[in-house]
XYZ file of N, CA and C in Angstrom:
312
model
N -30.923 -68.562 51.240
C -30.968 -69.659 50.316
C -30.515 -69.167 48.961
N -29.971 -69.604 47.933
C -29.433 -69.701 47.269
C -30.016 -70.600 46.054
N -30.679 -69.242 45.007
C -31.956 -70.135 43.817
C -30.792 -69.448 42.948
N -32.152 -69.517 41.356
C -31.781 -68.720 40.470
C -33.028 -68.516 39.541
N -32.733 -67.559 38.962
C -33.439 -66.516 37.945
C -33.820 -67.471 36.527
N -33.277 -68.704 36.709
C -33.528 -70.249 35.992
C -35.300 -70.404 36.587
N -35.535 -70.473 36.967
C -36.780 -70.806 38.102
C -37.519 -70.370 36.241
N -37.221 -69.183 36.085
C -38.181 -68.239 35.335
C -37.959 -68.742 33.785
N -36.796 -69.625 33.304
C -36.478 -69.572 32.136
C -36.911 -71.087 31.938
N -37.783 -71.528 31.263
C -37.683 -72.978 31.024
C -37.152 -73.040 29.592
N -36.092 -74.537 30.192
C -34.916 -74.847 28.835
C -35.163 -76.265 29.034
N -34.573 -76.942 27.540
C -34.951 -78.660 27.833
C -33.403 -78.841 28.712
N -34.056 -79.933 29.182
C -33.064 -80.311 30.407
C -33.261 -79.714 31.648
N -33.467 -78.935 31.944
C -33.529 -78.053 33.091
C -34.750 -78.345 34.175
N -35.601 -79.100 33.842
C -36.451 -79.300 34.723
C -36.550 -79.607 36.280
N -35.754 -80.436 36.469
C -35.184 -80.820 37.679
C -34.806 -79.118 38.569
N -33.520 -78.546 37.973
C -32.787 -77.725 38.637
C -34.044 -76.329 38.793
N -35.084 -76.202 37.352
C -35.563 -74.979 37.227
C -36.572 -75.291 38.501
N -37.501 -76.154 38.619
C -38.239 -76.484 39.695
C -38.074 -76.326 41.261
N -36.395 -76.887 41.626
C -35.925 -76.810 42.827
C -35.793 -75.475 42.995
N -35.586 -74.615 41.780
C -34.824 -73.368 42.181
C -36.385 -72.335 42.798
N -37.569 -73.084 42.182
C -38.765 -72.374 42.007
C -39.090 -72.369 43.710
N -38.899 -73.474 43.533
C -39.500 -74.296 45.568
C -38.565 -73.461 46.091
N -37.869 -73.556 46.054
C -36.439 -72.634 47.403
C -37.303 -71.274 47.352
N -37.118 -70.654 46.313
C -38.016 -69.323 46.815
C -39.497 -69.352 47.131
N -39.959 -70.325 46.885
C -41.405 -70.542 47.854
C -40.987 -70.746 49.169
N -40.237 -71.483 49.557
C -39.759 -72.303 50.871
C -39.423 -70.874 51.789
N -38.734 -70.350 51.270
C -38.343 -68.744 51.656
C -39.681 -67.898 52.079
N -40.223 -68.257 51.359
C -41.354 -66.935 51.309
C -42.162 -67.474 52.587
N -42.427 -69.158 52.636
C -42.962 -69.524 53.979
C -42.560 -69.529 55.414
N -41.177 -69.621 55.228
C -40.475 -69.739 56.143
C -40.744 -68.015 57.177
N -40.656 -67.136 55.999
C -41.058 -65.860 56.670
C -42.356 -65.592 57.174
N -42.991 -66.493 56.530
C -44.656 -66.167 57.129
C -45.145 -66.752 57.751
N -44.526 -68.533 57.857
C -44.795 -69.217 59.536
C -43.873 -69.031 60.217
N -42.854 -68.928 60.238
C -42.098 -68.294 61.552
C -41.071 -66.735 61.503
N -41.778 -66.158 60.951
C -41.153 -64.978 61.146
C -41.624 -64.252 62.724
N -42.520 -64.691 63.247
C -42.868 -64.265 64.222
C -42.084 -64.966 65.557
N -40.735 -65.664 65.134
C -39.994 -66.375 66.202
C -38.791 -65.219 65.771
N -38.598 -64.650 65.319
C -37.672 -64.211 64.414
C -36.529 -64.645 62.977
N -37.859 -66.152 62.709
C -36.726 -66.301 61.471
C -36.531 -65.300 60.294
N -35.912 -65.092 59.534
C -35.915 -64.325 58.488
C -35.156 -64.920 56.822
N -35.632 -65.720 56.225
C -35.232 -66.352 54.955
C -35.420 -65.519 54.152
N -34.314 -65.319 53.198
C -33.930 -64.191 51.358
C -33.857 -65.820 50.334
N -33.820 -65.540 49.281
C -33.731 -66.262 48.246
C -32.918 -65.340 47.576
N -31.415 -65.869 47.241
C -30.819 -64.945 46.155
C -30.279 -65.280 45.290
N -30.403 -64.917 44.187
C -29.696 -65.230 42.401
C -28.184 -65.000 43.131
N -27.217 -66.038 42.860
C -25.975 -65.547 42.993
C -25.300 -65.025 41.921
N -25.978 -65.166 40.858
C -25.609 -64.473 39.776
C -24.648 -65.475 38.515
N -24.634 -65.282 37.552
C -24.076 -66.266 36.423
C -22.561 -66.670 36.891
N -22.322 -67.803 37.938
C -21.867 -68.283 38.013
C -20.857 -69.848 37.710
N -20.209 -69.630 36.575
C -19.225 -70.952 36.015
C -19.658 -72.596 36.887
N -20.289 -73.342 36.624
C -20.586 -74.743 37.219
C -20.339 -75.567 36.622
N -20.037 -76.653 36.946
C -20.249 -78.339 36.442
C -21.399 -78.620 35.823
N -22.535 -78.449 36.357
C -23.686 -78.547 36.546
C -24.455 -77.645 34.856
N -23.703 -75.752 35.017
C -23.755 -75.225 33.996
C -23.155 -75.824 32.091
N -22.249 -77.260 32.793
C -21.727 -77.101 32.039
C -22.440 -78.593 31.042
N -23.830 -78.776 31.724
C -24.473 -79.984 31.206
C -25.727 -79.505 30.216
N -25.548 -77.920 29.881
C -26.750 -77.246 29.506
C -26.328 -76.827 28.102
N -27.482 -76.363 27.077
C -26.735 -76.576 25.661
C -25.394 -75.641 25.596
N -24.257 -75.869 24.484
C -22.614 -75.154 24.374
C -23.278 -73.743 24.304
N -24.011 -72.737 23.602
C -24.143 -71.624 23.314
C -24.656 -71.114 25.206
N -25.155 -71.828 26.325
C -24.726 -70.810 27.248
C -23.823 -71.200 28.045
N -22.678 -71.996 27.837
C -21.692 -72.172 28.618
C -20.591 -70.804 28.327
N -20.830 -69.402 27.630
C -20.240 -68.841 27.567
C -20.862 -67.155 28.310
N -21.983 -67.624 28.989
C -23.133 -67.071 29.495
C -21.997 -66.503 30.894
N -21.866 -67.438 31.886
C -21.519 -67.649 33.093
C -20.496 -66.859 33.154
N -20.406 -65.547 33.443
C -19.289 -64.747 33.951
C -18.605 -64.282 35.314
N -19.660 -64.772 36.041
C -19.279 -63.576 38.104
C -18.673 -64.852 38.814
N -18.262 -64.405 39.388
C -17.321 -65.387 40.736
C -18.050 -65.478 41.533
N -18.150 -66.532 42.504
C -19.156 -66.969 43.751
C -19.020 -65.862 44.684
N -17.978 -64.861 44.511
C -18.056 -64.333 45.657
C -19.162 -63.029 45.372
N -19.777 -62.697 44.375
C -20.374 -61.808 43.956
C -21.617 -61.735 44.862
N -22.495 -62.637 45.445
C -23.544 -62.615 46.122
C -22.937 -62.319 47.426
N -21.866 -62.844 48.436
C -21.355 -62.667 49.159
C -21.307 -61.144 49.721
N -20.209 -60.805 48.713
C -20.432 -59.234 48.363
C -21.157 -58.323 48.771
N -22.268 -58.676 47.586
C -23.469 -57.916 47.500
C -24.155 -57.771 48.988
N -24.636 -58.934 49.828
C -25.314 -59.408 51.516
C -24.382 -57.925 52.136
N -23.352 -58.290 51.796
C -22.013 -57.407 53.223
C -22.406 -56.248 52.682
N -22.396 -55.745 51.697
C -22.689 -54.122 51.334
C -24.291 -54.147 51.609
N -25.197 -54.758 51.211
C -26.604 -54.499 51.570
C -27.024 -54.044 53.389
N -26.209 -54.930 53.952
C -26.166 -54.994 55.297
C -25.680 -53.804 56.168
N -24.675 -53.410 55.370
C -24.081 -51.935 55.577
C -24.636 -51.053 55.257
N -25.213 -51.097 54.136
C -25.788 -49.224 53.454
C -27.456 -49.116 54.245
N -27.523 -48.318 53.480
C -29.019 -47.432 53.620
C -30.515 -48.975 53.318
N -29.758 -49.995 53.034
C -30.829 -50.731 53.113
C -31.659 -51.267 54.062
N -30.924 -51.308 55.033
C -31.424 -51.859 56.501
C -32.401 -50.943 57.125
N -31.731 -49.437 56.663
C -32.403 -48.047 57.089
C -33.620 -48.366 56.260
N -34.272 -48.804 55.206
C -35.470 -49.013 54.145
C -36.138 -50.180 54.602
N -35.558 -50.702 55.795
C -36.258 -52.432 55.822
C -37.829 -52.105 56.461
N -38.479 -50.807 56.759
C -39.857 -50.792 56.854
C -40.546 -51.036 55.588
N -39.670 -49.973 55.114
C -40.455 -49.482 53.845
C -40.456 -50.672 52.756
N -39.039 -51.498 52.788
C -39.212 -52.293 51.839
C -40.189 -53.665 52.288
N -40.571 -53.817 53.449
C -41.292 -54.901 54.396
C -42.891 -54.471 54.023
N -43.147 -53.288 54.319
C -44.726 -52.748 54.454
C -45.274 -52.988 52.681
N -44.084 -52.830 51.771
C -43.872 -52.703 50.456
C -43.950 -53.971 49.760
N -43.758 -55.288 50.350
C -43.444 -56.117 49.817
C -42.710 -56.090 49.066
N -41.344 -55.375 48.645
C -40.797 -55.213 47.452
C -39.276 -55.783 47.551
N -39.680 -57.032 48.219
C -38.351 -58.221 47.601
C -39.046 -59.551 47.476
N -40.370 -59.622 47.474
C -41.583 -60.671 47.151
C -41.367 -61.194 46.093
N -41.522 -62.624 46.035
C -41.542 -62.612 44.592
C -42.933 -63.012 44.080
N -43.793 -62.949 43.287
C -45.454 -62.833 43.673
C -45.444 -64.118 42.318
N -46.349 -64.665 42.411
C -46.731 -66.019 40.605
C -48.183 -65.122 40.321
N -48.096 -65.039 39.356
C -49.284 -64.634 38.744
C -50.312 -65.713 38.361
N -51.700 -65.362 38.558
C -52.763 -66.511 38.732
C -53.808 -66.570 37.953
């Protein structure tokens, strides 16, 4: 799934998008914990400051924010998938350390 790091920033206007982006990585986090035991497996990932339409309804000072190309998350999955990360997927699993936790 496909959030963003918006979730974390509240701006006026943004309510709508910052909220959805919040739920997707909840939705993620459940999805792994009621059915991970079928083998689903849901990520939530920042694709990173990506140029939008959408970006471009938010105040002028960060429409100059948005620098990476869509293919940057893409990318990133294909090399993660390849390297030494897959080799860490105990450690990073037993670790919780791609969680994203709310403080209470």
């Amino acid at each position: 799934m496909l959030t963003s790091f918006d979730a974390f920033m509240p701006a006026p206007g943004g309510s709508a998008y910052q909220m959805s982006t919040l739920a997707l990585m909840r939705h993620a986090e459940y999805l792994n914990l009621e059915d991970g035991a079928q083998g689903i497996v849901a990520y939530a990932l920042h694709p990173g400051e990506v140029p939008t339409d959408l970006g471009l309804t938010t105040p002028k000072f960060l429409h100059a924010k948005p620098i990476d190309r869509p293919d940057l998350a893409a990318d990133t999955i294909v090399y993660l998938d390849k390297t030494e990360f897959l080799q860490k997927r105990e450690e990073i699993v037993s670790g919780d350390k791609l969680k994203l936790k709310l403080a209470t």
